[in-house]
Coordinates of C-alpha atoms and ligand atoms in Angstrom, one line a residue:
M1 CA -60.2 -33.8 79.1
A2 CA -57.3 -31.7 80.5
E3 CA -57.6 -28.0 81.1
I4 CA -55.7 -25.9 78.5
G5 CA -54.4 -22.6 80.0
K6 CA -51.6 -20.1 80.5
D7 CA -51.4 -20.4 84.3
I8 CA -47.7 -20.9 85.2
N9 CA -48.5 -21.1 88.9
K10 CA -51.0 -23.9 88.4
A11 CA -48.4 -25.7 86.2
R12 CA -45.7 -25.3 88.9
Q13 CA -48.0 -26.5 91.7
L14 CA -49.0 -29.7 89.8
L15 CA -45.4 -30.4 89.0
E16 CA -44.4 -29.9 92.6
Q17 CA -47.0 -32.4 93.6
G18 CA -45.4 -35.0 91.3
E19 CA -48.1 -34.7 88.6
L20 CA -47.5 -34.5 84.9
I21 CA -48.6 -31.6 82.6
G22 CA -48.3 -30.8 78.9
I23 CA -45.7 -28.0 78.1
P24 CA -45.0 -26.0 75.0
T25 CA -41.6 -25.9 73.5
E26 CA -40.4 -24.4 70.2
T27 CA -40.1 -27.9 68.8
V28 CA -43.1 -30.0 69.9
Y29 CA -45.2 -30.2 73.1
G30 CA -43.7 -32.2 76.0
L31 CA -45.2 -34.5 78.6
A32 CA -43.4 -33.0 81.6
G33 CA -42.7 -34.2 85.1
N34 CA -40.1 -33.7 87.9
A35 CA -37.0 -35.4 86.6
L36 CA -35.7 -35.9 90.1
N37 CA -38.9 -37.6 91.4
L38 CA -38.9 -41.3 90.4
S39 CA -42.7 -41.7 90.7
A40 CA -43.3 -38.7 88.4
V41 CA -40.7 -40.2 85.9
A42 CA -42.4 -43.6 86.1
K43 CA -45.8 -41.9 85.4
I44 CA -44.3 -40.5 82.2
F45 CA -43.4 -43.9 80.9
H46 CA -46.8 -45.2 81.9
V47 CA -48.9 -42.4 80.4
K48 CA -46.9 -42.4 77.2
E49 CA -46.9 -46.2 77.1
R50 CA -43.2 -45.9 76.4
P51 CA -40.8 -48.9 76.8
A52 CA -38.4 -48.5 79.7
F53 CA -35.4 -48.8 77.4
D54 CA -36.1 -45.5 75.8
P55 CA -34.5 -42.6 77.8
L56 CA -36.0 -39.2 78.5
I57 CA -34.6 -35.8 77.8
I58 CA -34.2 -33.4 80.7
H59 CA -35.2 -29.7 80.3
I60 CA -33.3 -27.0 82.1
P61 CA -33.7 -23.2 82.1
D62 CA -30.1 -22.4 81.0
F63 CA -26.6 -23.7 80.5
D64 CA -25.6 -23.0 84.1
H65 CA -27.9 -25.8 85.2
A66 CA -26.1 -28.3 82.9
E67 CA -23.3 -28.8 85.4
K68 CA -25.7 -29.9 88.1
Y69 CA -26.7 -32.9 86.1
A70 CA -23.7 -33.6 83.8
Q71 CA -20.0 -33.9 84.1
E72 CA -16.9 -33.9 81.9
I73 CA -18.7 -31.7 79.5
P74 CA -16.7 -31.6 76.2
D75 CA -15.6 -28.1 75.0
Q76 CA -17.6 -28.6 71.8
A77 CA -20.7 -29.2 73.8
I78 CA -20.1 -25.9 75.7
V79 CA -19.6 -24.1 72.4
L80 CA -22.8 -25.5 70.9
A81 CA -24.9 -24.7 74.0
Q82 CA -23.6 -21.2 74.1
R83 CA -24.4 -20.7 70.5
F84 CA -27.8 -22.6 70.2
W85 CA -29.4 -22.6 73.7
P86 CA -32.2 -21.9 74.2
G87 CA -33.1 -23.8 71.1
P88 CA -33.8 -27.1 69.3
L89 CA -30.6 -28.9 70.4
T90 CA -30.3 -31.8 72.9
L91 CA -26.8 -32.6 74.2
L92 CA -26.0 -36.2 75.4
L93 CA -23.6 -35.7 78.3
K94 CA -22.1 -38.0 80.9
R95 CA -24.6 -37.9 83.7
K96 CA -24.1 -37.2 87.4
P97 CA -25.5 -39.7 89.9
I98 CA -28.4 -37.3 90.8
I99 CA -30.0 -38.4 87.5
E100 CA -31.4 -41.8 88.1
D101 CA -31.2 -44.9 85.9
L102 CA -34.9 -44.8 85.2
V103 CA -34.5 -41.5 83.4
T104 CA -31.6 -42.5 81.2
S105 CA -32.7 -46.2 80.8
G106 CA -29.5 -47.1 82.5
L107 CA -27.2 -45.3 80.0
D108 CA -24.3 -43.3 81.4
T109 CA -25.3 -40.2 79.4
V110 CA -28.2 -37.8 80.0
G111 CA -29.9 -35.8 77.3
L112 CA -30.1 -32.1 78.3
R113 CA -31.9 -29.4 76.5
C114 CA -32.8 -25.8 77.1
P115 CA -36.1 -25.1 75.2
D116 CA -36.8 -21.8 73.6
H117 CA -40.3 -21.0 74.7
P118 CA -41.1 -18.0 77.0
L119 CA -43.8 -19.8 79.0
T120 CA -41.8 -22.9 79.6
N121 CA -38.6 -21.0 80.3
K122 CA -40.5 -19.0 83.0
L123 CA -41.8 -22.2 84.4
L124 CA -38.4 -23.9 84.4
K125 CA -36.9 -20.9 86.2
S126 CA -39.6 -21.1 88.9
L127 CA -38.9 -24.7 89.7
D128 CA -36.1 -26.2 91.8
F129 CA -35.9 -29.3 89.7
P130 CA -35.5 -30.0 86.0
L131 CA -38.3 -31.4 83.8
A132 CA -38.1 -34.8 82.1
A133 CA -40.2 -34.4 79.0
P134 CA -40.7 -36.7 76.0
S135 CA -42.9 -35.6 73.2
A136 CA -46.5 -35.6 74.5
N137 CA -47.9 -38.4 72.2
P138 CA -48.5 -42.1 72.8
F139 CA -45.2 -44.0 72.0
G140 CA -44.7 -44.3 68.2
Y141 CA -47.3 -41.8 67.1
I142 CA -47.0 -38.3 65.5
S143 CA -45.6 -35.6 67.9
P144 CA -47.9 -32.9 69.0
T145 CA -47.4 -29.3 67.9
K146 CA -50.6 -27.7 69.4
P147 CA -52.1 -28.0 72.8
E148 CA -55.2 -29.6 71.3
H149 CA -53.1 -32.4 69.9
V150 CA -52.0 -33.2 73.4
N151 CA -55.5 -33.1 74.7
D152 CA -56.8 -35.4 71.9
Q153 CA -54.5 -38.2 72.9
L154 CA -53.5 -37.7 76.6
G155 CA -56.2 -35.4 77.8
N156 CA -57.8 -38.2 79.9
K157 CA -54.5 -38.9 81.6
I158 CA -53.3 -35.5 82.7
Q159 CA -54.9 -32.5 84.3
Y160 CA -53.3 -29.5 82.7
I161 CA -51.7 -28.4 79.4
L162 CA -49.8 -25.1 79.4
D163 CA -50.9 -23.3 76.3
G164 CA -48.1 -21.8 74.3
G165 CA -49.9 -21.8 71.0
P166 CA -48.6 -23.7 67.9
C167 CA -44.9 -24.7 68.0
D168 CA -42.6 -22.5 66.0
V169 CA -40.1 -25.1 64.8
G170 CA -42.5 -28.0 64.7
I171 CA -40.0 -30.9 64.6
E172 CA -38.1 -32.4 67.5
S173 CA -34.7 -31.2 68.7
T174 CA -31.5 -32.3 67.1
I175 CA -29.7 -34.8 69.4
I176 CA -25.9 -34.6 69.5
G177 CA -23.5 -36.8 71.6
F178 CA -19.8 -37.4 71.8
E179 CA -18.0 -40.7 71.1
S180 CA -14.4 -40.6 72.2
G181 CA -14.6 -36.9 72.0
E182 CA -16.0 -36.8 68.5
P183 CA -19.5 -35.2 68.0
F184 CA -22.2 -37.4 66.5
V185 CA -25.7 -36.4 65.5
Y186 CA -28.1 -39.2 66.7
R187 CA -31.3 -37.5 65.6
V188 CA -31.5 -34.9 62.9
G189 CA -34.0 -32.3 64.1
G190 CA -35.0 -28.7 64.3
L191 CA -31.4 -27.4 64.4
S192 CA -29.8 -28.1 61.0
L193 CA -26.5 -29.9 60.4
E194 CA -25.4 -26.9 58.5
K195 CA -25.8 -24.6 61.5
I196 CA -24.0 -27.1 63.8
E197 CA -21.2 -27.5 61.3
S198 CA -20.8 -23.8 60.9
V199 CA -19.7 -23.8 64.6
I200 CA -17.8 -27.1 65.2
G201 CA -17.0 -28.3 61.7
K202 CA -17.9 -31.5 60.0
V203 CA -20.0 -34.0 62.1
Q204 CA -21.1 -37.5 61.5
H205 CA -24.8 -38.2 61.6
Q206 CA -27.4 -40.9 61.9
T207 CA -29.1 -42.1 58.8
T208 CA -32.6 -43.3 58.9
S209 CA -31.8 -46.7 57.5
S210 CA -29.5 -47.7 60.3
S211 CA -30.6 -48.3 63.9
N212 CA -28.1 -47.1 66.5
P213 CA -28.0 -48.7 69.9
K214 CA -26.6 -45.6 71.5
A215 CA -29.9 -43.8 70.7
P216 CA -32.5 -46.4 71.6
G217 CA -35.4 -44.2 70.7
Q218 CA -34.3 -44.0 67.1
L219 CA -36.5 -47.0 66.3
L220 CA -37.0 -47.3 62.6
S221 CA -40.8 -47.2 62.7
H222 CA -41.7 -44.1 64.5
Y223 CA -43.6 -40.8 64.2
A224 CA -46.2 -42.8 62.4
P225 CA -49.9 -42.0 61.7
L226 CA -52.4 -44.9 61.9
K227 CA -52.9 -44.9 58.1
K228 CA -50.3 -46.4 55.8
V229 CA -47.9 -43.8 54.4
I230 CA -46.3 -44.3 50.9
T231 CA -43.5 -42.0 49.8
G232 CA -42.2 -41.3 46.4
N233 CA -42.8 -39.1 43.3
L234 CA -46.4 -37.8 43.8
N235 CA -47.3 -37.8 40.1
S236 CA -46.4 -41.5 39.7
L237 CA -48.0 -42.4 43.1
L238 CA -51.2 -40.7 42.0
Q239 CA -51.4 -42.7 38.8
K240 CA -50.5 -46.0 40.6
H241 CA -53.1 -45.5 43.3
S242 CA -55.8 -43.8 41.2
T243 CA -58.5 -46.3 42.3
D244 CA -57.5 -46.2 46.0
S245 CA -58.8 -43.8 48.6
F246 CA -55.9 -41.6 49.5
A247 CA -54.8 -38.2 50.9
V248 CA -51.7 -36.3 49.6
L249 CA -49.0 -34.5 51.4
A250 CA -47.1 -32.3 49.0
F251 CA -44.1 -30.0 49.6
Q252 CA -45.0 -27.1 47.4
Q253 CA -47.2 -28.1 44.5
N254 CA -51.0 -28.0 44.4
L255 CA -52.1 -31.4 43.0
R256 CA -55.8 -30.4 43.2
Q257 CA -56.8 -33.5 45.2
K258 CA -59.8 -33.6 47.4
Y259 CA -57.8 -34.7 50.4
Q260 CA -54.4 -32.9 50.4
R261 CA -52.1 -30.6 52.4
I262 CA -49.3 -28.5 51.0
L263 CA -46.4 -28.0 53.5
S264 CA -45.2 -24.8 52.0
P265 CA -46.5 -23.3 48.8
A266 CA -43.6 -20.9 48.9
G267 CA -41.1 -23.8 49.1
N268 CA -39.8 -22.8 52.5
L269 CA -38.4 -25.6 54.6
E270 CA -38.9 -23.9 58.0
E271 CA -42.6 -23.4 57.1
A272 CA -42.8 -27.0 56.0
A273 CA -41.3 -28.2 59.3
K274 CA -43.7 -26.1 61.3
H275 CA -46.7 -27.6 59.5
F276 CA -45.5 -31.2 59.0
F277 CA -46.7 -33.0 62.1
S278 CA -50.0 -31.1 62.3
Y279 CA -50.8 -31.9 58.6
M280 CA -49.9 -35.5 59.2
R281 CA -52.5 -35.6 62.0
E282 CA -55.1 -34.0 59.8
L283 CA -54.4 -36.4 56.9
D284 CA -54.6 -39.3 59.3
K285 CA -58.1 -38.2 60.3
M286 CA -59.4 -37.9 56.7
P287 CA -61.7 -40.7 55.3
V288 CA -59.0 -42.3 53.3
D289 CA -56.9 -45.6 53.5
L290 CA -53.6 -44.2 52.4
I291 CA -51.4 -41.2 52.7
L292 CA -49.2 -40.5 49.7
A293 CA -46.3 -38.2 50.5
E294 CA -43.2 -36.7 48.7
F295 CA -39.8 -35.9 50.3
V296 CA -38.7 -32.3 50.6
P297 CA -35.3 -31.0 49.6
D298 CA -32.8 -32.9 51.7
T299 CA -31.0 -29.9 53.2
G300 CA -31.4 -27.8 56.4
V301 CA -34.4 -28.8 58.4
G302 CA -35.6 -30.7 55.3
R303 CA -33.4 -33.6 56.5
A304 CA -35.4 -33.9 59.7
I305 CA -38.7 -33.8 57.8
N306 CA -37.5 -36.5 55.4
D307 CA -36.2 -38.6 58.4
R308 CA -39.7 -38.5 60.0
L309 CA -41.4 -39.3 56.7
K310 CA -39.2 -42.3 56.2
R311 CA -39.8 -43.6 59.7
A312 CA -43.6 -43.0 59.3
S313 CA -43.6 -45.0 56.1
I314 CA -41.8 -48.0 57.5
E315 CA -44.2 -50.8 58.5
Ligands
LIG401 O1 -37.6 -31.5 70.9 C1 -37.6 -32.4 71.7 O2 -36.5 -33.0 71.9 C2 -38.9 -32.8 72.4 C3 -39.3 -31.7 73.3 C4 -40.5 -32.0 74.2 O3 -38.2 -31.2 74.1 N1 -38.6 -34.0 73.2 C5 -38.5 -35.2 72.5 O4 -38.4 -36.3 73.5 O5 -38.5 -35.4 71.4 P1 -38.6 -37.8 73.0 O6 -38.5 -38.5 74.3 O7 -39.9 -37.9 72.3 O8 -37.4 -38.1 72.1 C6 -36.1 -38.1 72.8 C7 -35.2 -39.1 72.1 C8 -35.6 -40.5 72.2 O9 -35.5 -41.1 71.0 C9 -34.6 -41.1 73.2 O10 -34.3 -42.4 72.9 C10 -33.4 -40.2 72.9 O11 -33.9 -38.9 72.7 N2 -32.5 -40.0 74.1 C11 -32.8 -39.4 75.3 N3 -31.8 -39.6 76.2 C12 -30.9 -40.2 75.5 C13 -29.6 -40.7 75.9 N4 -29.0 -40.5 77.1 N5 -28.9 -41.4 75.0 C14 -29.4 -41.7 73.8 N6 -30.6 -41.2 73.3 C15 -31.3 -40.6 74.2
LIG402 MG1 -41.0 -38.5 70.7

């Protein structure tokens, strides 16, 4: 098992040696390595069992660092970074050659993000390289929002997990790129469309039912527990599956089931997002065959929850 602790010096030393560690961010925990060190980057793909065609996001301490790794940054990207960094927003920008093919899976853009977590920000500021960090879960599984989640799945493959407590946002960053100058949201995430649109106006966005080659990681079946997930109206699902062994994921209502989690009894979408992945993990470990789940209101960060639920329920 990996050691879980708050020692930034230890984290820095391991990263300088080309090792990988778990890092907290406001969205989910990352599996981090030196983005400029090819052997560290290769280790990330190996440890995560991630296909080489799925590019990594690079984490930087602030916007000033963006120009080291990206060029021809559109004005709207600058405006978004100024407004929402540090925060749950990843910008796809034309990469500079210092960012290698392995990191971007050969794409000419690089995903940059400045995470909003005090420990990780301090760590990033202490390093003279940026951190490549996908979510710290095996490829295709539920993202980790607590250090223990990382340890459960990757603890035998890494030495250290920086303990930043449970993630505040709980769902991955929103990914925005620019096609012929037009902004496009490739992954709905922790930063809502409404907030983005309040700054740069209407933007097009990815829908779960289409798969877009520009964002190769947006595979349809993703973020999935091991158990089968069925989505729909919970009352009907409960009737239909009355003889099955199931667990229930509800948004707000208490359905008085033996195996259930309620995302937010108060009906708050931020609270629901914060709990979502960790409840999915808990339900996945329960002695049941099925997970029955309902969608949340499709607004704000609710869109990102629904997107993950849809992907989790696709076989
Ligand atoms: O919140 C987050 O973004 C977390 C934390 C750790 O920062 N990271 C994260 O990384 O979710 P990951 O690797 O699990 O998901 C990143 C997604 C992948 O689907 C990948 O395909 C896409 O971003 N991506 C990365 N770089 C890209 C690029 N240049 N063009 C298109 N998609 C890209
Ligand atoms: Mg991921």
